[in-house]
PDB file of C-alpha atoms in Angstrom:
ATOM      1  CA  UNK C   1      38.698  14.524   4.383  1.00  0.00           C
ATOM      2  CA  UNK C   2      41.027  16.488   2.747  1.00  0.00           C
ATOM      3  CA  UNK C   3      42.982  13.930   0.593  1.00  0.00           C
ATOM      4  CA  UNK C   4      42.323  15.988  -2.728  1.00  0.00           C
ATOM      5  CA  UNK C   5      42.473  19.720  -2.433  1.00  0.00           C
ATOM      6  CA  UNK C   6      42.246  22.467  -4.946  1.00  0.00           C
ATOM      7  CA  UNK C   7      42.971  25.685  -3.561  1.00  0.00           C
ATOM      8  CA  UNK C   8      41.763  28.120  -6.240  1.00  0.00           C
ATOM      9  CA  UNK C   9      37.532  28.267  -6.426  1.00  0.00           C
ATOM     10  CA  UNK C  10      37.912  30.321  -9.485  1.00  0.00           C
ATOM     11  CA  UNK C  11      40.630  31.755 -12.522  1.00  0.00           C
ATOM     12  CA  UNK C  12      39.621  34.113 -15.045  1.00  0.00           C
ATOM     13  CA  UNK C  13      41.672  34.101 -18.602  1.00  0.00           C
ATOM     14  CA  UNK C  14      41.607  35.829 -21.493  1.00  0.00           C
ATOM     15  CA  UNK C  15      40.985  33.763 -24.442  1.00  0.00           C
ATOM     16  CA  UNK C  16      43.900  32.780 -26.313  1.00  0.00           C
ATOM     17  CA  UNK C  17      45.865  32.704 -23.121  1.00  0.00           C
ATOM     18  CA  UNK C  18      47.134  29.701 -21.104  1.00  0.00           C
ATOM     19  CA  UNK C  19      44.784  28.366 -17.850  1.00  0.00           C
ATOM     20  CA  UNK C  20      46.334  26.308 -15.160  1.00  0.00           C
ATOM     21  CA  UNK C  21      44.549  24.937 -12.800  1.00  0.00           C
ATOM     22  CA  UNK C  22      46.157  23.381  -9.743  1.00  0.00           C
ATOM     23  CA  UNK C  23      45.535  20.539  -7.777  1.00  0.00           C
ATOM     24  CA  UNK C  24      47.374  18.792  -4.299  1.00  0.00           C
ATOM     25  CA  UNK C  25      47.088  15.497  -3.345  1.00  0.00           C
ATOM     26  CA  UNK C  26      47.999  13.764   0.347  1.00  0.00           C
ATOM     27  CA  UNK C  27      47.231  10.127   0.119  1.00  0.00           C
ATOM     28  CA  UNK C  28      50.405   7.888  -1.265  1.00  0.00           C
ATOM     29  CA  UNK C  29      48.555   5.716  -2.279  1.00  0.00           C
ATOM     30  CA  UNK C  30      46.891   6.971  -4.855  1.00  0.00           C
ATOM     31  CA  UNK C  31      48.164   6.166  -8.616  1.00  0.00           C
ATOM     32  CA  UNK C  32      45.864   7.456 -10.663  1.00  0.00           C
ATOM     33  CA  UNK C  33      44.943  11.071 -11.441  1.00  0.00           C
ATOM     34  CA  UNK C  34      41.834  12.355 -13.813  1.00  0.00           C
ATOM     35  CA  UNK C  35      40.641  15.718 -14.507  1.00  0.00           C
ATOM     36  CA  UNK C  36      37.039  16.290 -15.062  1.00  0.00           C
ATOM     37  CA  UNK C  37      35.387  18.962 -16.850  1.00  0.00           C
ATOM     38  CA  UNK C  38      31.249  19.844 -15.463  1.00  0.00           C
ATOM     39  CA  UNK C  39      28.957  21.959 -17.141  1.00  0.00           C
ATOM     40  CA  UNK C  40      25.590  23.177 -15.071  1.00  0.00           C
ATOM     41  CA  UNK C  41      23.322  20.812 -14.795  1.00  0.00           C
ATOM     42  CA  UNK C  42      25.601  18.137 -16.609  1.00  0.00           C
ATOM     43  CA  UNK C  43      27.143  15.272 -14.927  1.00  0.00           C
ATOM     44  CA  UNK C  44      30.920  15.050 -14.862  1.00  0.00           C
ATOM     45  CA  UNK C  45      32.513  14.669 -18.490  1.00  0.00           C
ATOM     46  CA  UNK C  46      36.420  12.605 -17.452  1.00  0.00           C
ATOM     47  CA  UNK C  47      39.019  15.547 -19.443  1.00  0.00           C
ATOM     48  CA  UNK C  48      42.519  13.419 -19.360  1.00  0.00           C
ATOM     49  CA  UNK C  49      44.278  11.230 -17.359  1.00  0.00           C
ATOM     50  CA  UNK C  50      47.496  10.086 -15.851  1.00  0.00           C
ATOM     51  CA  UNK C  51      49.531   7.477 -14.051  1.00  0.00           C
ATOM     52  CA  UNK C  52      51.792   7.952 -11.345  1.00  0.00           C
ATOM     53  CA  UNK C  53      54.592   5.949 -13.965  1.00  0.00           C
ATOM     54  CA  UNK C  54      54.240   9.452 -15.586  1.00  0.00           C
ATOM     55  CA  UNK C  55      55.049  13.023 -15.492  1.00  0.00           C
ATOM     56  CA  UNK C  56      52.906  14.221 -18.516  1.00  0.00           C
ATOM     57  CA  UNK C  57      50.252  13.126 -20.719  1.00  0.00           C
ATOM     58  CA  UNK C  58      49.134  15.693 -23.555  1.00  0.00           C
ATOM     59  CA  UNK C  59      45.919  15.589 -25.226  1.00  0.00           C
ATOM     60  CA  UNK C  60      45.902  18.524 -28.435  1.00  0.00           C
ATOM     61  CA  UNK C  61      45.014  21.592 -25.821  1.00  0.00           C
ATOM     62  CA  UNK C  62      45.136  19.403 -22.884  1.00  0.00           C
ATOM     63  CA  UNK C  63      48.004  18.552 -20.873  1.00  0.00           C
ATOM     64  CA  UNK C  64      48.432  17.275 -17.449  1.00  0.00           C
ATOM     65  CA  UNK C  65      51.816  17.505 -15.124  1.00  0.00           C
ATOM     66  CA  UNK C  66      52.161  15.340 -12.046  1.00  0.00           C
ATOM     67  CA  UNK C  67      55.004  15.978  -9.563  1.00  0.00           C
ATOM     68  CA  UNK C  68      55.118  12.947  -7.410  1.00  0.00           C
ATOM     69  CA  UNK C  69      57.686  14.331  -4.448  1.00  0.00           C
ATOM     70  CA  UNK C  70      55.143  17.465  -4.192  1.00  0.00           C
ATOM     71  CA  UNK C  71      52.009  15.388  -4.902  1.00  0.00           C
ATOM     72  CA  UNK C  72      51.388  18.092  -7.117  1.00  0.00           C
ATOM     73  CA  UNK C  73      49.231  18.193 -10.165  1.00  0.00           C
ATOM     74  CA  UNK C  74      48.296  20.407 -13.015  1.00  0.00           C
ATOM     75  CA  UNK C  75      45.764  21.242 -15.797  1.00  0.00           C
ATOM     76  CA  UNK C  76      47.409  23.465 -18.284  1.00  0.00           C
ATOM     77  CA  UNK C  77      44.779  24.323 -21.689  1.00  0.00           C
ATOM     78  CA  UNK C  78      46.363  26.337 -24.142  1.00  0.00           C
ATOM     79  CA  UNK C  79      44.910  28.257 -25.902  1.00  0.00           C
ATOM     80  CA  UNK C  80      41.932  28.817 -23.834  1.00  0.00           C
ATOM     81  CA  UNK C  81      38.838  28.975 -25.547  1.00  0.00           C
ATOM     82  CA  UNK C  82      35.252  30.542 -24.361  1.00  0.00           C
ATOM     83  CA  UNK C  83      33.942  27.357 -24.783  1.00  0.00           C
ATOM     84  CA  UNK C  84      36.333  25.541 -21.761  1.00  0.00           C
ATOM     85  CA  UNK C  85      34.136  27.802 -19.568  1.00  0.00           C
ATOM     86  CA  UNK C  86      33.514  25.364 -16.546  1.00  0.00           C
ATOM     87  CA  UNK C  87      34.258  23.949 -13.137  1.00  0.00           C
ATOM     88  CA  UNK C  88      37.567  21.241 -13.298  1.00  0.00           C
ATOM     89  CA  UNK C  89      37.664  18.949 -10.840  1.00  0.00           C
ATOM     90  CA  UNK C  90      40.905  17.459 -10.329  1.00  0.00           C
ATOM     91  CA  UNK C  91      40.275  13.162  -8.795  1.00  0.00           C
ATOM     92  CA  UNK C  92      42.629  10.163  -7.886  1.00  0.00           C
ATOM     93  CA  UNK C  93      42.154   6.567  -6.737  1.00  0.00           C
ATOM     94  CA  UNK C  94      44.622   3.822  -5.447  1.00  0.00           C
ATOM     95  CA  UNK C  95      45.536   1.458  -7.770  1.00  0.00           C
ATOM     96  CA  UNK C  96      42.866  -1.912  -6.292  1.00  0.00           C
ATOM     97  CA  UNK C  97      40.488  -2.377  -9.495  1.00  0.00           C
ATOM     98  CA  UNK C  98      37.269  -0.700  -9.404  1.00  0.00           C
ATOM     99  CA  UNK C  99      37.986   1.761  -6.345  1.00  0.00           C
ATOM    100  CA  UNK C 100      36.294   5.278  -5.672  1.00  0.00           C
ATOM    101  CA  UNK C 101      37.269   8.469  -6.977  1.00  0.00           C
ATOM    102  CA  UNK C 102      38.138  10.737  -4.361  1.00  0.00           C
ATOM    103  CA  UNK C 103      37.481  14.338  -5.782  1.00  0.00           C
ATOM    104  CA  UNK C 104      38.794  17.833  -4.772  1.00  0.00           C
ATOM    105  CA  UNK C 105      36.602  20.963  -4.228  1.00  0.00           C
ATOM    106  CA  UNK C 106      36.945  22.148  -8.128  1.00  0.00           C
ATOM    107  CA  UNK C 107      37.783  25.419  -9.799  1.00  0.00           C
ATOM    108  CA  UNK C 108      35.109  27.532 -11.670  1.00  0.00           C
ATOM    109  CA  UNK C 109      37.437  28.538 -14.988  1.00  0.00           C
ATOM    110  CA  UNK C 110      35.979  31.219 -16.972  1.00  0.00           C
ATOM    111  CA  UNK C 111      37.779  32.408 -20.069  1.00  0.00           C
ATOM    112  CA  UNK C 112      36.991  35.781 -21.388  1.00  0.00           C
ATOM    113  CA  UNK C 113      36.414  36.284 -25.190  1.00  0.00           C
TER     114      UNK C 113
ATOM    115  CA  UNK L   1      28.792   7.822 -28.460  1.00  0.00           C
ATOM    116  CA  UNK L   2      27.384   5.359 -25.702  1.00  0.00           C
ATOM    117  CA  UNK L   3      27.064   7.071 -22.749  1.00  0.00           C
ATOM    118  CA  UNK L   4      25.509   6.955 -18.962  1.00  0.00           C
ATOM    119  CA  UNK L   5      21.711   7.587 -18.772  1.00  0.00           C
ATOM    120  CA  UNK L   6      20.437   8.885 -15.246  1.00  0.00           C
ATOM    121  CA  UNK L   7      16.290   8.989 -15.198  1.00  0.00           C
ATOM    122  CA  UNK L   8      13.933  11.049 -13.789  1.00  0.00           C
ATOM    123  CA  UNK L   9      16.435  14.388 -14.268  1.00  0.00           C
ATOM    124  CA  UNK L  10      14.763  16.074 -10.945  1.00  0.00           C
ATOM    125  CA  UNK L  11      12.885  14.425  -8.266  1.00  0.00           C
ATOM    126  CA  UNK L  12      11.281  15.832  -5.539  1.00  0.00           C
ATOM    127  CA  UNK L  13      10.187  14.129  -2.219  1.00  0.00           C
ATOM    128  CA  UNK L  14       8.281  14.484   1.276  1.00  0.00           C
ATOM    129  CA  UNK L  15      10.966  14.020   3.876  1.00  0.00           C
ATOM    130  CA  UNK L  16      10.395  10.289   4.594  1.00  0.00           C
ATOM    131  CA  UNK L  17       9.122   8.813   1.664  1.00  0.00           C
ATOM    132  CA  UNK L  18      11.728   6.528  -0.453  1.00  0.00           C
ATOM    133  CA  UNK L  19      12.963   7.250  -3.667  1.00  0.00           C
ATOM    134  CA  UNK L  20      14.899   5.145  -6.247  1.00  0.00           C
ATOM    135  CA  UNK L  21      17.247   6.955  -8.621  1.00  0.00           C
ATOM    136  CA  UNK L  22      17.698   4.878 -11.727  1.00  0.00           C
ATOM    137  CA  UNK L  23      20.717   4.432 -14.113  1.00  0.00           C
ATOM    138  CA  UNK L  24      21.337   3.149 -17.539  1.00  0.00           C
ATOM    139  CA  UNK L  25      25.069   2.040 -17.623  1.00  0.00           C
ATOM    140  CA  UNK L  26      26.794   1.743 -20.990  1.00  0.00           C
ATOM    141  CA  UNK L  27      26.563  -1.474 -22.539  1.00  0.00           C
ATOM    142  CA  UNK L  28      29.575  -3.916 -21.487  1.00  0.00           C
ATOM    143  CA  UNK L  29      30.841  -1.975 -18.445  1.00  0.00           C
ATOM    144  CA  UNK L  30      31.539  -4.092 -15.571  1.00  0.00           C
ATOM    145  CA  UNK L  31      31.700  -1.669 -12.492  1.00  0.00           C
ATOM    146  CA  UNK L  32      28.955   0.752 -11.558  1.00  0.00           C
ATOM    147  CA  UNK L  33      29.067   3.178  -8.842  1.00  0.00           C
ATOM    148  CA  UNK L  34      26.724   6.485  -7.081  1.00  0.00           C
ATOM    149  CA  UNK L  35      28.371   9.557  -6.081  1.00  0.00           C
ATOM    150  CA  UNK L  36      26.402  12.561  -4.803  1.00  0.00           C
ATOM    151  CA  UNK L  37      27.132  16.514  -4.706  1.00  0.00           C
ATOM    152  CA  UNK L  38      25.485  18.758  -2.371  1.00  0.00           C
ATOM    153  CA  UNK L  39      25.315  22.084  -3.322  1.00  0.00           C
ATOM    154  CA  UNK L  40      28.166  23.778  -2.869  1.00  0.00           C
ATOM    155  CA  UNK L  41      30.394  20.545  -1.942  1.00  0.00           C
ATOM    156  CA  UNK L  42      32.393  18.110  -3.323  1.00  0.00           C
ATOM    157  CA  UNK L  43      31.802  15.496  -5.009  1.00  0.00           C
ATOM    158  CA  UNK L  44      31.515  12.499  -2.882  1.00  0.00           C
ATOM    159  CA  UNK L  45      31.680   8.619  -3.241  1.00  0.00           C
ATOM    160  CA  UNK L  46      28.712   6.768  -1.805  1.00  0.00           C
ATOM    161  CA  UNK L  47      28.773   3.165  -3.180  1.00  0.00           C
ATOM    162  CA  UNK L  48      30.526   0.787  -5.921  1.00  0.00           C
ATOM    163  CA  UNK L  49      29.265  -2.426  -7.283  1.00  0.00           C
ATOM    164  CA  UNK L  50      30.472  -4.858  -9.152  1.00  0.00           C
ATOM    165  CA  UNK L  51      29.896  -8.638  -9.912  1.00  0.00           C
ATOM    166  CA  UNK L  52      26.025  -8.198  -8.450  1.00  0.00           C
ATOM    167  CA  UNK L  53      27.303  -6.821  -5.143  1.00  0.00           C
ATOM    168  CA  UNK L  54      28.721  -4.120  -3.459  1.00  0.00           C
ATOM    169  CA  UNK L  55      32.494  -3.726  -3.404  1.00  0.00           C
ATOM    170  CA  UNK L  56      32.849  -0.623  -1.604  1.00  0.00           C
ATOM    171  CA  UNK L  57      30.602   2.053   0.173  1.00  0.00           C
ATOM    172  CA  UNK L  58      31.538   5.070   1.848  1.00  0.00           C
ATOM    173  CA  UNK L  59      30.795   6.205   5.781  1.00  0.00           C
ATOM    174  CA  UNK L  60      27.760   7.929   3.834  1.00  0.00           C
ATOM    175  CA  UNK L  61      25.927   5.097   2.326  1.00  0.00           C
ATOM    176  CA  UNK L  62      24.048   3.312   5.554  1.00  0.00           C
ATOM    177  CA  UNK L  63      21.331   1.228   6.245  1.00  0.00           C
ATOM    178  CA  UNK L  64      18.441   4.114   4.614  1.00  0.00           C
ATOM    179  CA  UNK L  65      20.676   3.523   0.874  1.00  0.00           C
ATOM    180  CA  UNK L  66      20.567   0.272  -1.033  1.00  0.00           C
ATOM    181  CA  UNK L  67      21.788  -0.566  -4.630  1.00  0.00           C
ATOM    182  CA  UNK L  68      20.546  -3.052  -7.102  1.00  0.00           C
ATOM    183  CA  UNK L  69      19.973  -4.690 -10.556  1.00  0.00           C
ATOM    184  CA  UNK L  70      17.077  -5.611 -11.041  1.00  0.00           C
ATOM    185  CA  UNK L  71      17.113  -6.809 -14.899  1.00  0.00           C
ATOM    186  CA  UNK L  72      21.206  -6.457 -15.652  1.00  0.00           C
ATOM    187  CA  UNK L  73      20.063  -3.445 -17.086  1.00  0.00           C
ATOM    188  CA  UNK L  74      19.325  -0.709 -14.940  1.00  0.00           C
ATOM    189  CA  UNK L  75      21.204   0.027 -11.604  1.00  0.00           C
ATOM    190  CA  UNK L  76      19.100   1.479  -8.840  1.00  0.00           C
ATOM    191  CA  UNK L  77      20.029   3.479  -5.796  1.00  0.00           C
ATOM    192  CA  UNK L  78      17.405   3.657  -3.640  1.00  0.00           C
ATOM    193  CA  UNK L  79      16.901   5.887  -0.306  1.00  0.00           C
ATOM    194  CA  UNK L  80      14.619   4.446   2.048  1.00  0.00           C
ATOM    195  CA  UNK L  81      13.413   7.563   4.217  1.00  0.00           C
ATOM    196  CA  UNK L  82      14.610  10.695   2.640  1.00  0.00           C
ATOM    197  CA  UNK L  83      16.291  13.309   4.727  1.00  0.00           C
ATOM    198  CA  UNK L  84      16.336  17.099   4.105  1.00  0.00           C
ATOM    199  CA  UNK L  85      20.097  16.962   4.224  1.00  0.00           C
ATOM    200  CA  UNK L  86      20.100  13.787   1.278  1.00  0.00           C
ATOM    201  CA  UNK L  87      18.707  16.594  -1.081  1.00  0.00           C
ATOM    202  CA  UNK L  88      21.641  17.078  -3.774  1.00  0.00           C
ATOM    203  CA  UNK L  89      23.076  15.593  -7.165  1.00  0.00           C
ATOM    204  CA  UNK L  90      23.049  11.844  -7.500  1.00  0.00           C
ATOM    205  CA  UNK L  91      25.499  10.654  -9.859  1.00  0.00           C
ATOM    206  CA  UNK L  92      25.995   7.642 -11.446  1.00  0.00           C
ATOM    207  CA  UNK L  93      29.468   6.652 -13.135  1.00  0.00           C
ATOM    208  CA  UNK L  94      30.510   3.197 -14.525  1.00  0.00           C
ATOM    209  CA  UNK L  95      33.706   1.826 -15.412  1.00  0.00           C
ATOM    210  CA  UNK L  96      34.598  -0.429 -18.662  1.00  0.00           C
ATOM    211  CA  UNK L  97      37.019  -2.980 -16.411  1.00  0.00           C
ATOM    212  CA  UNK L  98      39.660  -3.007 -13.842  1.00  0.00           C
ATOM    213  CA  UNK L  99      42.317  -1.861 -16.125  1.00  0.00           C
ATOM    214  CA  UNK L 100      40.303   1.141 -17.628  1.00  0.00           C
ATOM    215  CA  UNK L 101      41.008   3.287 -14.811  1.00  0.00           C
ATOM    216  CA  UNK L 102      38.207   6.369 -15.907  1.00  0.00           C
ATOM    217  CA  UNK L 103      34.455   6.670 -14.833  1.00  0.00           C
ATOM    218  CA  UNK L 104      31.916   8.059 -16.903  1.00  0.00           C
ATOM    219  CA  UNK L 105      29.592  10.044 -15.449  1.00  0.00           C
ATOM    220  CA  UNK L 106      25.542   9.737 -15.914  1.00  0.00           C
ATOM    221  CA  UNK L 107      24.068  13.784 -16.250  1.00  0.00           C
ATOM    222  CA  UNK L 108      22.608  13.444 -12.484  1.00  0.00           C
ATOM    223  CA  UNK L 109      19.607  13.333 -10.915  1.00  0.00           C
ATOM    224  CA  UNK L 110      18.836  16.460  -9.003  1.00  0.00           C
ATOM    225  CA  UNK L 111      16.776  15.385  -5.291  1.00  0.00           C
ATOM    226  CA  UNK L 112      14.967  17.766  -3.601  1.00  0.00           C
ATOM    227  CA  UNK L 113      13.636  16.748  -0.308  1.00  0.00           C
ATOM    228  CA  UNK L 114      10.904  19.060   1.538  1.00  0.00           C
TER     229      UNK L 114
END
């Protein structure tokens, strides 16, 4: 089941610099697209959001692109800091209330001071 | 902040014994679900419930996984005869309503199985 994929296991960035983390999606159906930040040891902490009625959503560092006709989404943090330091996982569900996040493989990010 | 409690934090087993895997959701949230991460993997969907019964459960989640709750407090996964291969992360993630589309996460419950 490869209906969320993210090809990239790891980036390294120097802090101060932008990350972008990448993120591919097959299933139409899905309308909804989250990014989740995870330390070690720590469950899943949800990051930002958006809906497929969008093609960005910002959050003060955060900001997330979708490009429907690719099913193509990205994480872009700028600046980096040493703090964002973690694995990203990029998820989606279908828009029928309640349903399961289906989660890609995630990306280790480590920014260097 | 409220957040998702996940209790005991590691739990280790005998392959066949049951274990139950026990979650706090935050007050007022409506759907509740398990997820689980082997080591290495991805995260993975096992089960959602909602209204006192299950809505959805993956290919995963058969007849040796149940979910409850017991007091409409805590909800309970429960695996009847562990497996070497069930050892991973158990997560737990609720959801405020239908239209709040984001899960919170619980911190996980690491299960070892010998």
């Amino acid at each position: 089941d490869q209906q969320v994929k993210q090809n990239s296991p790891s980036l390294s960035v120097q802090e101060g610099r932008i990350s972008i983390l990448n993120c591919d999606y097959t299933n139409s159906m899905f309308d909804y697209f989250l990014w989740y930040k995870k330390y070690p040891a720590e469950g899943p902490t949800f990051l930002i959001s958006i809906s497929s009625i969008k093609d960005k959503n910002e959050d003060g560092r955060f900001t997330v692109f979708l490009n429907k006709s690719a099913k193509h989404l990205s994480l872009h943090i700028v600046p980096s800091q040493p703090g964002d330091s973690a694995v990203y996982f990029c998820a989606a569900h279908p828009p029928t209330s309640g349903s399961r996040l289906t989660f890609g493989e995630g990306t280790q990010l480590t920014v260097n001071p | 902040e409220p957040e998702v409690t996940q209790t005991p934090s590691h739990q280790v087993t005998q392959m066949g014994q049951e274990v139950i895997l026990r979650c706090v959701p935050i007050s007022n949230h409506l759907y509740f679900y398990w997820y689980r991460q082997i080591l290495g993997q991805k995260v993975e969907f096992l089960v959602s419930f909602y209204n006192n019964e299950i809505s959805e459960k993956s290919e995963i989640f058969d007849d040796q996984f149940s979910v409850e709750r017991p007091d409409g407090s805590n909800f309970t996964l429960k695996i009847r005869s562990t497996k070497l291969e069930d050892s991973a992360m158990y997560f737990c993630a609720t959801c405020p309503q239908a239209t709040h589309n984001e899960q919170f996460f619980g911190p996980g419950t690491r299960l070892t199985v010998l």
